[in-house]
CSV table of C-alpha atoms in Angstrom, one decimal:
chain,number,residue,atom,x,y,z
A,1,UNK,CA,16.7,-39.5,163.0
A,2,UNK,CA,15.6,-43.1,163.3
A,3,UNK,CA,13.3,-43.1,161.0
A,4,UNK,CA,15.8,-42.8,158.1
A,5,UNK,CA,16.8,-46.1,158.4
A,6,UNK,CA,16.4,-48.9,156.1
A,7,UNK,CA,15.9,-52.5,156.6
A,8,UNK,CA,17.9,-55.4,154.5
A,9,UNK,CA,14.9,-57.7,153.7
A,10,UNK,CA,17.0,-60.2,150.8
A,11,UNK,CA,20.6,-59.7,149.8
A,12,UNK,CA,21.4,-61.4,146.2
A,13,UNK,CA,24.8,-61.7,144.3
A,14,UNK,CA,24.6,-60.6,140.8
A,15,UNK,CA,28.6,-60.9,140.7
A,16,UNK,CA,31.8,-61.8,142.3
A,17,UNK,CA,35.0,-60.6,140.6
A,18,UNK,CA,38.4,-60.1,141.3
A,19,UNK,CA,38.4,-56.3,143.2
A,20,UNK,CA,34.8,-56.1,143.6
A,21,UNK,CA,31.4,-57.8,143.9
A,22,UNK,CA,27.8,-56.6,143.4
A,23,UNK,CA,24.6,-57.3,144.8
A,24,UNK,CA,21.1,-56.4,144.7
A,25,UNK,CA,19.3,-56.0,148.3
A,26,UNK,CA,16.2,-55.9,149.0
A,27,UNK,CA,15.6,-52.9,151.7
A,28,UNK,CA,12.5,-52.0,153.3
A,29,UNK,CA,11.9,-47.8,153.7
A,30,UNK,CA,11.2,-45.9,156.4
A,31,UNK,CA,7.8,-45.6,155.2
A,32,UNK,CA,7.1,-49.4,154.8
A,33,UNK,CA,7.9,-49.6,151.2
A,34,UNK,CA,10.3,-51.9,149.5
A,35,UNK,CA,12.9,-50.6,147.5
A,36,UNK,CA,16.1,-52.2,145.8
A,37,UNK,CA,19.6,-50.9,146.4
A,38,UNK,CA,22.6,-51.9,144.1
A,39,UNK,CA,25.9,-52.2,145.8
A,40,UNK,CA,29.8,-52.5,144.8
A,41,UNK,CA,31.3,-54.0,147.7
A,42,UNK,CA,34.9,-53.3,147.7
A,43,UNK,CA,37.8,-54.8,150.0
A,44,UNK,CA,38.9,-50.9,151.0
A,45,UNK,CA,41.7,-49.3,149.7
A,46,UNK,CA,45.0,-46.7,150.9
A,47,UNK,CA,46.3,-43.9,149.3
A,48,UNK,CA,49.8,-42.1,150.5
A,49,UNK,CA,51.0,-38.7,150.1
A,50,UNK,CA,54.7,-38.8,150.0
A,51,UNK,CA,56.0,-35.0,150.8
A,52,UNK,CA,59.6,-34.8,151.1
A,53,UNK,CA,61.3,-30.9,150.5
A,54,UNK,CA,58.6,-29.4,148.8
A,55,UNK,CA,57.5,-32.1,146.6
A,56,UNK,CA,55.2,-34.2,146.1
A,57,UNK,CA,55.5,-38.1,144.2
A,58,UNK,CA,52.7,-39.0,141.9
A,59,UNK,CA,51.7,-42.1,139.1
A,60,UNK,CA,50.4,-41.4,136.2
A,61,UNK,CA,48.2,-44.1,135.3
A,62,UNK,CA,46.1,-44.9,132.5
A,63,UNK,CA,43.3,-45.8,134.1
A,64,UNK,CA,40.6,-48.2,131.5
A,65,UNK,CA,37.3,-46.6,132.5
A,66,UNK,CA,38.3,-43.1,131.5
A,67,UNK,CA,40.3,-44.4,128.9
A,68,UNK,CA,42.9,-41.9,129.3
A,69,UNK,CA,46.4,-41.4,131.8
A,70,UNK,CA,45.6,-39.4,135.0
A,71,UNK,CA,47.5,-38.3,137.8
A,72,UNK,CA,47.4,-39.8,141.4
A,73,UNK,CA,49.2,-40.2,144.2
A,74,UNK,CA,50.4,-44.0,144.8
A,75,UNK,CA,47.3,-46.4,146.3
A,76,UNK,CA,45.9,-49.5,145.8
A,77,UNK,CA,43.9,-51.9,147.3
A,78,UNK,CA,43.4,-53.8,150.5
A,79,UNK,CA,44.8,-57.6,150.0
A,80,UNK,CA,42.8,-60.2,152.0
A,81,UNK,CA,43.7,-60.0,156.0
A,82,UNK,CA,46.1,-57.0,155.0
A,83,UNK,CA,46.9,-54.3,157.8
A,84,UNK,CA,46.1,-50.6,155.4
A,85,UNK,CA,49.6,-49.8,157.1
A,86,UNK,CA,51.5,-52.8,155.1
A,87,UNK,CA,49.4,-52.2,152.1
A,88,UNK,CA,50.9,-48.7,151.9
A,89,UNK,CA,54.3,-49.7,152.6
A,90,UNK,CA,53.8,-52.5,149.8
A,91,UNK,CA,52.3,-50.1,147.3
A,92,UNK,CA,55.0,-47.5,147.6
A,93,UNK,CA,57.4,-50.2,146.8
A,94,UNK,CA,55.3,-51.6,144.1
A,95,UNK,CA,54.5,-47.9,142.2
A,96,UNK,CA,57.4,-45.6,142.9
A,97,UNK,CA,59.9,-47.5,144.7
A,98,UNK,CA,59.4,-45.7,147.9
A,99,UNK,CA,60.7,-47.1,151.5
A,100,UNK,CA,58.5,-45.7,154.1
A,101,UNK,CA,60.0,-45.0,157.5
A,102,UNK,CA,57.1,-43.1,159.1
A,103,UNK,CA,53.4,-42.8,158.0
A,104,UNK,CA,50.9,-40.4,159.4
A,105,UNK,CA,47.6,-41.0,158.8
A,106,UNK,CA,45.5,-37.8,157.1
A,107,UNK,CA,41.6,-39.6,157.2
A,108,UNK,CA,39.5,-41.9,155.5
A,109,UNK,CA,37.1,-41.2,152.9
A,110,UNK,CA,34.2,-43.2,151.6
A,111,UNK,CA,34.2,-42.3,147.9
A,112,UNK,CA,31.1,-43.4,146.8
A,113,UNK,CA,28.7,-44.3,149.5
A,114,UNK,CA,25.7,-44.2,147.8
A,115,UNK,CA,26.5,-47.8,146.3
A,116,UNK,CA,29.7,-49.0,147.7
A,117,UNK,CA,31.2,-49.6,150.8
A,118,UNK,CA,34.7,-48.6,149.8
A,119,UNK,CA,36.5,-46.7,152.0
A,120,UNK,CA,39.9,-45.0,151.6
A,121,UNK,CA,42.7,-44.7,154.1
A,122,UNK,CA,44.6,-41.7,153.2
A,123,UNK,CA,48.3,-41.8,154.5
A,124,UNK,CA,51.3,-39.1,154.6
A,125,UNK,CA,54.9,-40.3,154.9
A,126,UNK,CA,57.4,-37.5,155.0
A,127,UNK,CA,60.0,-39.8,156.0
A,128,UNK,CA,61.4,-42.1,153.3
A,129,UNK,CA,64.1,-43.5,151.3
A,130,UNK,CA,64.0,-44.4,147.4
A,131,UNK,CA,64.8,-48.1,147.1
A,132,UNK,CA,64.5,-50.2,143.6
A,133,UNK,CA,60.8,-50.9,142.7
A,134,UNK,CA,59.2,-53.6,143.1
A,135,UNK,CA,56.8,-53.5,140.0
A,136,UNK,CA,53.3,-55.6,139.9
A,137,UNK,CA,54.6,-56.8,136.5
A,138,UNK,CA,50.8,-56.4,134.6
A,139,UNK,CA,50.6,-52.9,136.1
A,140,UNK,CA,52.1,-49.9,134.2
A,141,UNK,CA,52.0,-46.5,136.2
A,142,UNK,CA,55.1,-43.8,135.8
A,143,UNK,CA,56.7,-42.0,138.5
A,144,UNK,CA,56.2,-38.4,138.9
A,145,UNK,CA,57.6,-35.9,141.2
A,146,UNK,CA,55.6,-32.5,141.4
A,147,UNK,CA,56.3,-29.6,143.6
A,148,UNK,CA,53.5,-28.9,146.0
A,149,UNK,CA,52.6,-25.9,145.0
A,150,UNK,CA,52.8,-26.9,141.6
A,151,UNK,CA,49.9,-29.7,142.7
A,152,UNK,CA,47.7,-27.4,144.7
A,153,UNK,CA,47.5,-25.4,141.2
A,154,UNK,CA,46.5,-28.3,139.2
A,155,UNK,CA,43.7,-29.0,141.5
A,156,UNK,CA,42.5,-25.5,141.1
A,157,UNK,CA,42.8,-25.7,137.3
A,158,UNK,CA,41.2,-29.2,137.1
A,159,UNK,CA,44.1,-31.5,135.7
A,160,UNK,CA,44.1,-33.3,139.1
A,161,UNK,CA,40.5,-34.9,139.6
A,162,UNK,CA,41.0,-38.2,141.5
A,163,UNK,CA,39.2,-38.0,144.7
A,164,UNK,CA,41.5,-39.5,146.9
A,165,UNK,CA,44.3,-37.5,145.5
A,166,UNK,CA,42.3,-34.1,146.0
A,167,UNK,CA,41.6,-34.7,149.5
A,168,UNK,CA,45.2,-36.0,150.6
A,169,UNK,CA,46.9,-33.0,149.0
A,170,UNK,CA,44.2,-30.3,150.8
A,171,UNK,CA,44.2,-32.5,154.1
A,172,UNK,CA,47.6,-32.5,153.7
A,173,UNK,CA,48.1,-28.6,152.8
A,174,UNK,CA,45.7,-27.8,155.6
A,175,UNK,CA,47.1,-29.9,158.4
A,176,UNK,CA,50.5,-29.1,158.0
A,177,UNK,CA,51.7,-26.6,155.6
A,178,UNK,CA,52.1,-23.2,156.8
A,179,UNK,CA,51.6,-19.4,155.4
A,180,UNK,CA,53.7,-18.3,152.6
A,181,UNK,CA,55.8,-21.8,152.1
B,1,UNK,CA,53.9,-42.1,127.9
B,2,UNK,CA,52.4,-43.7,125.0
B,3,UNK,CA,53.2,-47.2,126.4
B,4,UNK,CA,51.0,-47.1,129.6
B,5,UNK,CA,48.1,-47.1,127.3
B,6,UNK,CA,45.3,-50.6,127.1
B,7,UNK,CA,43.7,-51.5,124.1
B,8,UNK,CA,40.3,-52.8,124.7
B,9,UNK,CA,39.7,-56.3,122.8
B,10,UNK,CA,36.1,-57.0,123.9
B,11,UNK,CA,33.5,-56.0,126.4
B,12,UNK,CA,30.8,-57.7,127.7
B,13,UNK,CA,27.9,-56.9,129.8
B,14,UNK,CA,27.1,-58.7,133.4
B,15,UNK,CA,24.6,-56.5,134.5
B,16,UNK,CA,22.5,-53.4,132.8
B,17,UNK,CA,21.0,-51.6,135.9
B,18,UNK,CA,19.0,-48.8,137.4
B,19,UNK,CA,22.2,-46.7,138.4
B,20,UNK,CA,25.0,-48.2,137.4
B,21,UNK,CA,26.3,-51.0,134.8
B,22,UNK,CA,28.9,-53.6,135.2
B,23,UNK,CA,31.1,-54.5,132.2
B,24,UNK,CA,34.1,-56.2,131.9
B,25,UNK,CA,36.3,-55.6,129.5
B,26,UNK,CA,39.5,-57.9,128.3
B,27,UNK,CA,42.7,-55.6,127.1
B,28,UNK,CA,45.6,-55.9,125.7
B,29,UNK,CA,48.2,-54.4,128.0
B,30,UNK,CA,51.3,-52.6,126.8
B,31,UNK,CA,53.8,-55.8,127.0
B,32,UNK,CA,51.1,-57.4,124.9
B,33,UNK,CA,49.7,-59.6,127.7
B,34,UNK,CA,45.9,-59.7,128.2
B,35,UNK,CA,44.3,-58.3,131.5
B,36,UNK,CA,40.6,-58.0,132.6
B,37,UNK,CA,38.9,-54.9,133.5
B,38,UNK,CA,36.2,-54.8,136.1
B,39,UNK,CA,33.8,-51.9,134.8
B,40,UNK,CA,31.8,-50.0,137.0
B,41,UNK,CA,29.3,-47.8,134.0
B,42,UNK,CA,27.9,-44.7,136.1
B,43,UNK,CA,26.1,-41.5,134.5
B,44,UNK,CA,27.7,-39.1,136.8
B,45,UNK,CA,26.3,-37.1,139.0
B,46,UNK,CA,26.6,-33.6,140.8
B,47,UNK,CA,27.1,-32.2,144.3
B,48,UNK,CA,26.6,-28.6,145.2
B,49,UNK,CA,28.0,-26.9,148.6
B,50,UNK,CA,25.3,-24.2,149.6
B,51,UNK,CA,26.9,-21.4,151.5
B,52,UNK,CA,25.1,-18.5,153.0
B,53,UNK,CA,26.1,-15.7,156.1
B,54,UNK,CA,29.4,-18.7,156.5
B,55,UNK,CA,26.7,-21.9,157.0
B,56,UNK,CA,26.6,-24.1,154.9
B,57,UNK,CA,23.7,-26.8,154.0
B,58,UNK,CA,24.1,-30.6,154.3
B,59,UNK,CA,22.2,-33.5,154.2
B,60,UNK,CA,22.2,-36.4,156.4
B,61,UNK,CA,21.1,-39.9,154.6
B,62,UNK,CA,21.3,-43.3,155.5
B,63,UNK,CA,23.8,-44.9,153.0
B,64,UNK,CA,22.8,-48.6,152.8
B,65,UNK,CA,26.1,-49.9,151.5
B,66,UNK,CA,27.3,-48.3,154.8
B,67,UNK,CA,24.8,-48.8,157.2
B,68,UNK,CA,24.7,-46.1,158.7
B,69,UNK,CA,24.0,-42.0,158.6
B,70,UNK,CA,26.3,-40.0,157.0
B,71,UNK,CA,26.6,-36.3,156.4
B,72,UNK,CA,27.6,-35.2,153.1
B,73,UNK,CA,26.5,-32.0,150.7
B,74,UNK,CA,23.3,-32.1,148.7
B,75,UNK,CA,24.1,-34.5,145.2
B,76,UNK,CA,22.3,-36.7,142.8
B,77,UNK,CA,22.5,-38.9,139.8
B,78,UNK,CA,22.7,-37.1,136.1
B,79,UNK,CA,19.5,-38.2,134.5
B,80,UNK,CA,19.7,-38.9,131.0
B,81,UNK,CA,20.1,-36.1,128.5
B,82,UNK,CA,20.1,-34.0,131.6
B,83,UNK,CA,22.5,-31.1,132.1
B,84,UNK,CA,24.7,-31.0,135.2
B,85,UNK,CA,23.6,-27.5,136.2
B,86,UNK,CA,19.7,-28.8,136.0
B,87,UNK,CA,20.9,-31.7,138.4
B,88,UNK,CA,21.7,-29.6,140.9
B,89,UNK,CA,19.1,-27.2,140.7
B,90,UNK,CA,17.0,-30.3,140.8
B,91,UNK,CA,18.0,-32.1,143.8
B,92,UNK,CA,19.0,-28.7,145.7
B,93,UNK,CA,15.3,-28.0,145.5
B,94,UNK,CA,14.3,-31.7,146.1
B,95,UNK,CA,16.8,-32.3,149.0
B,96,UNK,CA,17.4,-29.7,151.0
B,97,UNK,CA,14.0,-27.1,149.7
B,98,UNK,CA,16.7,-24.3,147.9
B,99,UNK,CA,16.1,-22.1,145.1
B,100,UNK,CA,19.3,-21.4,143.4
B,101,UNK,CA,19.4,-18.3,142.1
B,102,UNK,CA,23.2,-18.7,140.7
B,103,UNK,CA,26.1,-21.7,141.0
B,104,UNK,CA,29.7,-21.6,140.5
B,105,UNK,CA,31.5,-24.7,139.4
B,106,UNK,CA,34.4,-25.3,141.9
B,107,UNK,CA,35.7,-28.8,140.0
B,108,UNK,CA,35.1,-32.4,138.5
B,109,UNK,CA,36.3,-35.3,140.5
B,110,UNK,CA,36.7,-39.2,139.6
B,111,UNK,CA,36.0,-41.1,142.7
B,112,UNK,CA,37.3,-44.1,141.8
B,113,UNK,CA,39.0,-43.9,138.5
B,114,UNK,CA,40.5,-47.6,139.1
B,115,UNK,CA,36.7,-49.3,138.1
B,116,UNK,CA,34.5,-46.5,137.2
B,117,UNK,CA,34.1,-43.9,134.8
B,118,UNK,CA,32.0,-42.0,137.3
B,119,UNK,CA,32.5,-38.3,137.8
B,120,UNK,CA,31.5,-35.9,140.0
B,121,UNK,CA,30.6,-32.2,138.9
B,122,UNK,CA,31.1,-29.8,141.9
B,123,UNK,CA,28.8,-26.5,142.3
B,124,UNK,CA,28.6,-23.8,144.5
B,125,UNK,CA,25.8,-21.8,145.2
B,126,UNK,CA,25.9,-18.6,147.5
B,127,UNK,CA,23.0,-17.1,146.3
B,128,UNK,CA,19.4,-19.0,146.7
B,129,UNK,CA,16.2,-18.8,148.6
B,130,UNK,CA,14.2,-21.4,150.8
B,131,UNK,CA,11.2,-22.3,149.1
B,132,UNK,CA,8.7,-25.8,149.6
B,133,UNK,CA,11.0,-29.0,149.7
B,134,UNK,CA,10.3,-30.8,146.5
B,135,UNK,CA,11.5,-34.4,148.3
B,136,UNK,CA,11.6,-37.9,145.9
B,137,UNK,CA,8.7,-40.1,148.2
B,138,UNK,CA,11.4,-42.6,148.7
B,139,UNK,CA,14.2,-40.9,149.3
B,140,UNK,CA,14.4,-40.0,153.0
B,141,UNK,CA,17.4,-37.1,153.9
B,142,UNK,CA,17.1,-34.5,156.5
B,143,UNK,CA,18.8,-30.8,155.8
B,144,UNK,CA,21.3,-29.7,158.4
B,145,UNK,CA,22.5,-26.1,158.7
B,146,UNK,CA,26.3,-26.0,159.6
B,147,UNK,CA,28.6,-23.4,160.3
B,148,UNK,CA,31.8,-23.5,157.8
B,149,UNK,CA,33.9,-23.2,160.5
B,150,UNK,CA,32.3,-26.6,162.4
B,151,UNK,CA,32.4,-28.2,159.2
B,152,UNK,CA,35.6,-28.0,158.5
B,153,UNK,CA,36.7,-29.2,162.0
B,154,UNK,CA,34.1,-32.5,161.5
B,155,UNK,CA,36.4,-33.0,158.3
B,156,UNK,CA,39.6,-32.9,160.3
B,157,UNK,CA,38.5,-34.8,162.9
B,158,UNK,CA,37.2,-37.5,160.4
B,159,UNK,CA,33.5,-37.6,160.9
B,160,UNK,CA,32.5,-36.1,157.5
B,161,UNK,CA,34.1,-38.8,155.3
B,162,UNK,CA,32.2,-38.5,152.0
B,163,UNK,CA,35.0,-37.5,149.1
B,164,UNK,CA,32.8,-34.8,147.2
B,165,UNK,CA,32.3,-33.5,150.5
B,166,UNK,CA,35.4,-32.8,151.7
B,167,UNK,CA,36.8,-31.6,148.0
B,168,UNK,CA,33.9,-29.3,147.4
B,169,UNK,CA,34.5,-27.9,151.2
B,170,UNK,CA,38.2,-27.7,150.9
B,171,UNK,CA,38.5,-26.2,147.1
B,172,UNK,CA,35.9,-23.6,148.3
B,173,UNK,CA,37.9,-22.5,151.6
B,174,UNK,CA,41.3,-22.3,149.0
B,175,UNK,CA,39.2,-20.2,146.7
B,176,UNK,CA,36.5,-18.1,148.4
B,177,UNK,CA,37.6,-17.8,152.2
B,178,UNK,CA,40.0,-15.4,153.7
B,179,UNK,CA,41.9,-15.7,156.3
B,180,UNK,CA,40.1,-15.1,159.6
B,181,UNK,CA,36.9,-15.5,158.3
């Protein structure tokens, strides 16, 4: 369908910040119109399931636009000319003192794509040793361990509702875990 | 983990918006330091995974912030003072030209819980009609019919990568579809 496309007429920054910028384009409309589109532009972002015997390692983060602590599994964002591989390795470190031996990658998702370019790399390591952690000193997340079962049930009741971790644990649970385990 | 928790000192506008705000906000983290937070003000929005005789009803739309066509389940913006369940019969009716006769919520997701306090209210319908398309003049989407079964292979092979999407299509296989079906 070619005739859904839209055409970037003017492209304006209304901010540059430290993990995001936003602009206001101008877009012309398949149908000749102008229209204006507001857009987050993000560097991209990982997220890692870690699964060893069962169980599953989570942060709990209180996250400032919700204004409360919610349960994820360990991402973060892109740095600058980062590899997503490295920025796993260096967030697992970072969050929950994970060494990663082996990642597998479970997809990407775009979160929000009617006005952001983020994307999410979603990782899986089953393969990993705990080292010391290596905390971002101004960042304040807790380590949790959850069974996987236990997980899948908190998606079901609600009291997991971060995208990223939603779609890593039912990838995940799709992908690889079998009947009855 | 009382200790994880910001306290917000000020907040200041940068930008006020047609679908989305941009604050930021200066806290006091929990060893007393002061931090800024990147704000990302969004009225939420809804999503709704139409499923009748195991096909399901999509929409593809050209994402701007992507550029490019993506496939992803009927949604839309909460309009002020609007409930969620209106939004949905709303754009179902606008989008894709369906008649919901009855919706079940399947979940709330936070796509991105790190800037935004966006969330995303999750419907499914199994029970409508086809009636006139009710389409926005501006807003150019075109319905697609697809089997559950193709679906769910275009999320494992990565070319549906919209997160409400792929939460609303896995959460409803875990709940509604057997096995074999």
């Amino acid at each position: 369908m070619k005739d859904m496309q839209e055409k970037k007429r003017d492209s304006q920054y209304l901010y540059r910040g430290r993990i995001l910028n936003l602009r206001r384009d101008t877009v012309e409309l398949p149908n000749g119109k102008e229209a204006f589109r507001e857009v987050v532009e993000h560097s991209g972002a990982v997220a890692c399931l870690a699964v060893k015997d069962g169980r599953a390692v989570f942060v709990k983060q209180f996250r400032s636009p919700l204004n409360e602590e919610i349960l994820e599994i360990p991402a973060g964002r892109i740095e600058k000319g980062e590899n997503p591989e490295d920025t796993v390795v260096r967030e697992l470190k970072e969050e929950v003192g994970i060494e990663a031996k082996r990642l597998w990658k479970l997809g990407s998702i775009f979160p929000t794509p009617g006005y952001s370019d983020e994307i999410i790399h979603l990782y899986l390591t089953d393969d990993f040793q705990s080292t010391a952690t290596d905390p971002d000193e101004d960042e304040f997340v807790q380590a949790v361990e959850i069974a996987l079962s236990d997980a899948l049930a908190l998606v079901h009741n609600g009291e997991i509702k971060d995208a990223k971790t939603i779609c890593a644990l039912l990838i995940y649970k799709e992908k690889y875990m079998r009947e009855g385990k």
